[in-house]
């Protein structure tokens, strides 16, 4: 039941080779692969090469048109830049990513189906230490302005809206492991839970975590190390119970940003309200619940924390809770709690 995607080579690639990939997969083999990305992080191509933003955009178009000639039903993703952020003084890396994105949209806004970026917040440089728990937790606050800025650039350059996606992301791009907030930690799992919530809230069309599986040679990115599940894996059983119809939710005042708590909500197909509350902080948190348009009731509770991850029981009920307008929600430190309210 997995949904595959394939990248074709942009650097030193050819339209003929890209078209042959599509022909082999979807015509000869009949695999029906829907999602096709052209290139991978082109803003990182070596600076001594000729891959300027203009060449990247032109080559992307040539490959994409050749692929569509073979199978017009494929969904094209690009430009797959990494390091895209809102404009910030002194952020040379981010400005290079923005330059590639802007040129790409001006040239290919009529052809691309999903505008895609990659994002890894840490480490800032190869020499930087792993982030602290507070640093990692704070980094999730950048996702909303980043995705909003990307949507704004799309409108500015194309005159309309194009779906967005993040086709590689994790808390860390290096092989840093075993730290208090590296991807293989409980804070790394809570970071993932929060980021998925923000992708949903910003209505991204695609989100693909790097990676499903990875051993120590590659690093701790994978949900699995060989067969053993890492903490990030347990985020997905929570979201498997999360609804499909987005409902407004926020934690903390008019701005909707609590220093360490995030909230996301949706209705499922049976009409149940699913509320995911994440406490990235190292202290318990108490919040007063405001329920609008729902009478409340007895909610089934599922929780991701250190103890339940260690026991592998995140997908089992952790009890029940009475929820109503004005009720107090008590959040354990470093935890994500899903309430399913019929």
PDB file of N, CA and C in Angstrom, residues 157-212:
ATOM      1  N   UNK A 157       5.241  34.924  -8.079  1.00  0.00           N
ATOM      2  CA  UNK A 157       5.916  34.626  -9.345  1.00  0.00           C
ATOM      3  C   UNK A 157       5.001  34.012 -10.394  1.00  0.00           C
ATOM      4  N   UNK A 158       3.955  33.312  -9.970  1.00  0.00           N
ATOM      5  CA  UNK A 158       3.097  32.628 -10.940  1.00  0.00           C
ATOM      6  C   UNK A 158       1.717  33.255 -11.065  1.00  0.00           C
ATOM      7  N   UNK A 159       1.337  34.077 -10.094  1.00  0.00           N
ATOM      8  CA  UNK A 159       0.021  34.677 -10.120  1.00  0.00           C
ATOM      9  C   UNK A 159      -1.085  33.780  -9.611  1.00  0.00           C
ATOM     10  N   UNK A 160      -0.742  32.628  -9.057  1.00  0.00           N
ATOM     11  CA  UNK A 160      -1.743  31.702  -8.540  1.00  0.00           C
ATOM     12  C   UNK A 160      -1.173  30.818  -7.457  1.00  0.00           C
ATOM     13  N   UNK A 161      -1.932  29.795  -7.100  1.00  0.00           N
ATOM     14  CA  UNK A 161      -1.508  28.843  -6.075  1.00  0.00           C
ATOM     15  C   UNK A 161      -1.127  27.522  -6.715  1.00  0.00           C
ATOM     16  N   UNK A 162      -0.048  26.910  -6.219  1.00  0.00           N
ATOM     17  CA  UNK A 162       0.380  25.567  -6.614  1.00  0.00           C
ATOM     18  C   UNK A 162       0.590  24.790  -5.321  1.00  0.00           C
ATOM     19  N   UNK A 163       0.148  23.533  -5.237  1.00  0.00           N
ATOM     20  CA  UNK A 163       0.385  22.757  -4.016  1.00  0.00           C
ATOM     21  C   UNK A 163       1.865  22.705  -3.656  1.00  0.00           C
ATOM     22  N   UNK A 164       2.141  22.610  -2.358  1.00  0.00           N
ATOM     23  CA  UNK A 164       3.520  22.542  -1.873  1.00  0.00           C
ATOM     24  C   UNK A 164       3.770  21.192  -1.209  1.00  0.00           C
ATOM     25  N   UNK A 165       5.046  20.823  -1.100  1.00  0.00           N
ATOM     26  CA  UNK A 165       5.428  19.594  -0.422  1.00  0.00           C
ATOM     27  C   UNK A 165       6.833  19.702   0.137  1.00  0.00           C
ATOM     28  N   UNK A 166       7.100  18.911   1.165  1.00  0.00           N
ATOM     29  CA  UNK A 166       8.447  18.821   1.744  1.00  0.00           C
ATOM     30  C   UNK A 166       8.869  17.366   1.580  1.00  0.00           C
ATOM     31  N   UNK A 167       9.758  17.128   0.638  1.00  0.00           N
ATOM     32  CA  UNK A 167      10.054  15.763   0.202  1.00  0.00           C
ATOM     33  C   UNK A 167      11.300  15.162   0.832  1.00  0.00           C
ATOM     34  N   UNK A 168      11.911  15.885   1.754  1.00  0.00           N
ATOM     35  CA  UNK A 168      12.917  15.322   2.668  1.00  0.00           C
ATOM     36  C   UNK A 168      12.886  16.195   3.906  1.00  0.00           C
ATOM     37  N   UNK A 169      12.779  15.566   5.059  1.00  0.00           N
ATOM     38  CA  UNK A 169      12.909  16.343   6.287  1.00  0.00           C
ATOM     39  C   UNK A 169      13.230  15.409   7.447  1.00  0.00           C
ATOM     40  N   UNK A 170      13.982  15.927   8.365  1.00  0.00           N
ATOM     41  CA  UNK A 170      14.214  15.308   9.652  1.00  0.00           C
ATOM     42  C   UNK A 170      14.823  16.365  10.556  1.00  0.00           C
ATOM     43  N   UNK A 171      15.038  16.019  11.817  1.00  0.00           N
ATOM     44  CA  UNK A 171      15.538  16.998  12.776  1.00  0.00           C
ATOM     45  C   UNK A 171      17.008  17.331  12.550  1.00  0.00           C
ATOM     46  N   UNK A 172      17.723  16.502  11.812  1.00  0.00           N
ATOM     47  CA  UNK A 172      19.176  16.629  11.724  1.00  0.00           C
ATOM     48  C   UNK A 172      19.635  16.025  10.402  1.00  0.00           C
ATOM     49  N   UNK A 173      20.538  16.723   9.693  1.00  0.00           N
ATOM     50  CA  UNK A 173      21.016  16.203   8.407  1.00  0.00           C
ATOM     51  C   UNK A 173      22.310  15.398   8.546  1.00  0.00           C
ATOM     52  N   UNK A 174      22.923  15.394   9.732  1.00  0.00           N
ATOM     53  CA  UNK A 174      24.211  14.728   9.905  1.00  0.00           C
ATOM     54  C   UNK A 174      24.013  13.349  10.533  1.00  0.00           C
ATOM     55  N   UNK A 175      25.115  12.689  10.831  1.00  0.00           N
ATOM     56  CA  UNK A 175      25.062  11.372  11.472  1.00  0.00           C
ATOM     57  C   UNK A 175      25.056  11.464  12.991  1.00  0.00           C
ATOM     58  N   UNK A 176      24.819  12.641  13.534  1.00  0.00           N
ATOM     59  CA  UNK A 176      24.782  12.789  14.984  1.00  0.00           C
ATOM     60  C   UNK A 176      23.715  11.875  15.583  1.00  0.00           C
ATOM     61  N   UNK A 177      24.109  11.090  16.574  1.00  0.00           N
ATOM     62  CA  UNK A 177      23.201  10.119  17.193  1.00  0.00           C
ATOM     63  C   UNK A 177      23.499  10.047  18.684  1.00  0.00           C
ATOM     64  N   UNK A 178      22.526   9.549  19.438  1.00  0.00           N
ATOM     65  CA  UNK A 178      22.723   9.328  20.865  1.00  0.00           C
ATOM     66  C   UNK A 178      22.675  10.584  21.704  1.00  0.00           C
ATOM     67  N   UNK A 179      22.342  11.731  21.109  1.00  0.00           N
ATOM     68  CA  UNK A 179      22.239  12.961  21.874  1.00  0.00           C
ATOM     69  C   UNK A 179      20.864  13.109  22.496  1.00  0.00           C
ATOM     70  N   UNK A 180      20.719  14.121  23.346  1.00  0.00           N
ATOM     71  CA  UNK A 180      19.433  14.302  24.023  1.00  0.00           C
ATOM     72  C   UNK A 180      18.339  14.721  23.052  1.00  0.00           C
ATOM     73  N   UNK A 181      18.733  15.266  21.877  1.00  0.00           N
ATOM     74  CA  UNK A 181      17.724  15.738  20.926  1.00  0.00           C
ATOM     75  C   UNK A 181      18.104  15.416  19.489  1.00  0.00           C
ATOM     76  N   UNK A 182      18.817  14.306  19.279  1.00  0.00           N
ATOM     77  CA  UNK A 182      19.079  13.841  17.916  1.00  0.00           C
ATOM     78  C   UNK A 182      17.844  13.066  17.429  1.00  0.00           C
ATOM     79  N   UNK A 183      17.754  12.742  16.132  1.00  0.00           N
ATOM     80  CA  UNK A 183      16.532  12.102  15.623  1.00  0.00           C
ATOM     81  C   UNK A 183      16.139  10.806  16.319  1.00  0.00           C
ATOM     82  N   UNK A 184      17.108  10.112  16.934  1.00  0.00           N
ATOM     83  CA  UNK A 184      16.818   8.832  17.576  1.00  0.00           C
ATOM     84  C   UNK A 184      16.396   8.980  19.037  1.00  0.00           C
ATOM     85  N   UNK A 185      15.979  10.188  19.441  1.00  0.00           N
ATOM     86  CA  UNK A 185      15.589  10.457  20.833  1.00  0.00           C
ATOM     87  C   UNK A 185      14.090  10.703  20.922  1.00  0.00           C
ATOM     88  N   UNK A 186      13.575  10.723  22.157  1.00  0.00           N
ATOM     89  CA  UNK A 186      12.171  11.093  22.371  1.00  0.00           C
ATOM     90  C   UNK A 186      11.903  12.529  21.905  1.00  0.00           C
ATOM     91  N   UNK A 187      12.747  13.525  22.243  1.00  0.00           N
ATOM     92  CA  UNK A 187      12.529  14.857  21.670  1.00  0.00           C
ATOM     93  C   UNK A 187      12.543  14.859  20.145  1.00  0.00           C
ATOM     94  N   UNK A 188      13.367  13.988  19.535  1.00  0.00           N
ATOM     95  CA  UNK A 188      13.355  13.878  18.079  1.00  0.00           C
ATOM     96  C   UNK A 188      12.023  13.374  17.560  1.00  0.00           C
ATOM     97  N   UNK A 189      11.385  12.470  18.308  1.00  0.00           N
ATOM     98  CA  UNK A 189      10.060  11.983  17.924  1.00  0.00           C
ATOM     99  C   UNK A 189       9.009  13.075  18.092  1.00  0.00           C
ATOM    100  N   UNK A 190       9.085  13.850  19.174  1.00  0.00           N
ATOM    101  CA  UNK A 190       8.119  14.922  19.396  1.00  0.00           C
ATOM    102  C   UNK A 190       8.278  16.018  18.343  1.00  0.00           C
ATOM    103  N   UNK A 191       9.524  16.285  17.937  1.00  0.00           N
ATOM    104  CA  UNK A 191       9.771  17.229  16.839  1.00  0.00           C
ATOM    105  C   UNK A 191       9.035  16.755  15.587  1.00  0.00           C
ATOM    106  N   UNK A 192       9.136  15.471  15.280  1.00  0.00           N
ATOM    107  CA  UNK A 192       8.464  14.924  14.106  1.00  0.00           C
ATOM    108  C   UNK A 192       6.952  15.061  14.223  1.00  0.00           C
ATOM    109  N   UNK A 193       6.400  14.745  15.385  1.00  0.00           N
ATOM    110  CA  UNK A 193       4.959  14.862  15.585  1.00  0.00           C
ATOM    111  C   UNK A 193       4.495  16.292  15.355  1.00  0.00           C
ATOM    112  N   UNK A 194       5.262  17.257  15.846  1.00  0.00           N
ATOM    113  CA  UNK A 194       4.901  18.665  15.691  1.00  0.00           C
ATOM    114  C   UNK A 194       5.026  19.106  14.235  1.00  0.00           C
ATOM    115  N   UNK A 195       6.084  18.678  13.569  1.00  0.00           N
ATOM    116  CA  UNK A 195       6.273  19.059  12.165  1.00  0.00           C
ATOM    117  C   UNK A 195       5.160  18.489  11.291  1.00  0.00           C
ATOM    118  N   UNK A 196       4.775  17.236  11.519  1.00  0.00           N
ATOM    119  CA  UNK A 196       3.672  16.662  10.745  1.00  0.00           C
ATOM    120  C   UNK A 196       2.393  17.469  10.949  1.00  0.00           C
ATOM    121  N   UNK A 197       2.151  17.902  12.193  1.00  0.00           N
ATOM    122  CA  UNK A 197       0.983  18.727  12.460  1.00  0.00           C
ATOM    123  C   UNK A 197       1.020  20.032  11.683  1.00  0.00           C
ATOM    124  N   UNK A 198       2.194  20.635  11.585  1.00  0.00           N
ATOM    125  CA  UNK A 198       2.313  21.900  10.851  1.00  0.00           C
ATOM    126  C   UNK A 198       2.194  21.691   9.349  1.00  0.00           C
ATOM    127  N   UNK A 199       2.684  20.566   8.837  1.00  0.00           N
ATOM    128  CA  UNK A 199       2.474  20.255   7.422  1.00  0.00           C
ATOM    129  C   UNK A 199       0.986  20.100   7.125  1.00  0.00           C
ATOM    130  N   UNK A 200       0.268  19.437   8.029  1.00  0.00           N
ATOM    131  CA  UNK A 200      -1.177  19.278   7.866  1.00  0.00           C
ATOM    132  C   UNK A 200      -1.866  20.641   7.942  1.00  0.00           C
ATOM    133  N   UNK A 201      -1.502  21.430   8.940  1.00  0.00           N
ATOM    134  CA  UNK A 201      -2.142  22.734   9.129  1.00  0.00           C
ATOM    135  C   UNK A 201      -1.924  23.647   7.929  1.00  0.00           C
ATOM    136  N   UNK A 202      -0.749  23.550   7.302  1.00  0.00           N
ATOM    137  CA  UNK A 202      -0.458  24.355   6.120  1.00  0.00           C
ATOM    138  C   UNK A 202      -0.890  23.672   4.827  1.00  0.00           C
ATOM    139  N   UNK A 203      -1.560  22.525   4.959  1.00  0.00           N
ATOM    140  CA  UNK A 203      -2.154  21.799   3.842  1.00  0.00           C
ATOM    141  C   UNK A 203      -1.122  21.457   2.753  1.00  0.00           C
ATOM    142  N   UNK A 204       0.050  20.993   3.200  1.00  0.00           N
ATOM    143  CA  UNK A 204       1.025  20.480   2.242  1.00  0.00           C
ATOM    144  C   UNK A 204       0.462  19.241   1.569  1.00  0.00           C
ATOM    145  N   UNK A 205       0.740  19.106   0.273  1.00  0.00           N
ATOM    146  CA  UNK A 205       0.219  17.967  -0.484  1.00  0.00           C
ATOM    147  C   UNK A 205       1.031  16.706  -0.230  1.00  0.00           C
ATOM    148  N   UNK A 206       2.319  16.866   0.062  1.00  0.00           N
ATOM    149  CA  UNK A 206       3.222  15.729   0.229  1.00  0.00           C
ATOM    150  C   UNK A 206       4.176  16.022   1.379  1.00  0.00           C
ATOM    151  N   UNK A 207       4.442  15.038   2.209  1.00  0.00           N
ATOM    152  CA  UNK A 207       5.493  15.115   3.212  1.00  0.00           C
ATOM    153  C   UNK A 207       6.194  13.777   3.273  1.00  0.00           C
ATOM    154  N   UNK A 208       7.485  13.755   3.021  1.00  0.00           N
ATOM    155  CA  UNK A 208       8.218  12.485   3.019  1.00  0.00           C
ATOM    156  C   UNK A 208       9.425  12.597   3.943  1.00  0.00           C
ATOM    157  N   UNK A 209       9.344  11.879   5.048  1.00  0.00           N
ATOM    158  CA  UNK A 209      10.440  11.881   6.018  1.00  0.00           C
ATOM    159  C   UNK A 209      11.626  11.101   5.471  1.00  0.00           C
ATOM    160  N   UNK A 210      12.809  11.606   5.752  1.00  0.00           N
ATOM    161  CA  UNK A 210      14.027  10.852   5.485  1.00  0.00           C
ATOM    162  C   UNK A 210      14.478  10.249   6.820  1.00  0.00           C
ATOM    163  N   UNK A 211      14.311   8.929   6.999  1.00  0.00           N
ATOM    164  CA  UNK A 211      14.047   7.904   6.007  1.00  0.00           C
ATOM    165  C   UNK A 211      13.264   6.789   6.716  1.00  0.00           C
ATOM    166  N   UNK A 212      12.869   5.783   5.950  1.00  0.00           N
ATOM    167  CA  UNK A 212      12.156   4.655   6.531  1.00  0.00           C
ATOM    168  C   UNK A 212      13.090   3.792   7.371  1.00  0.00           C
TER     169      UNK A 212
END
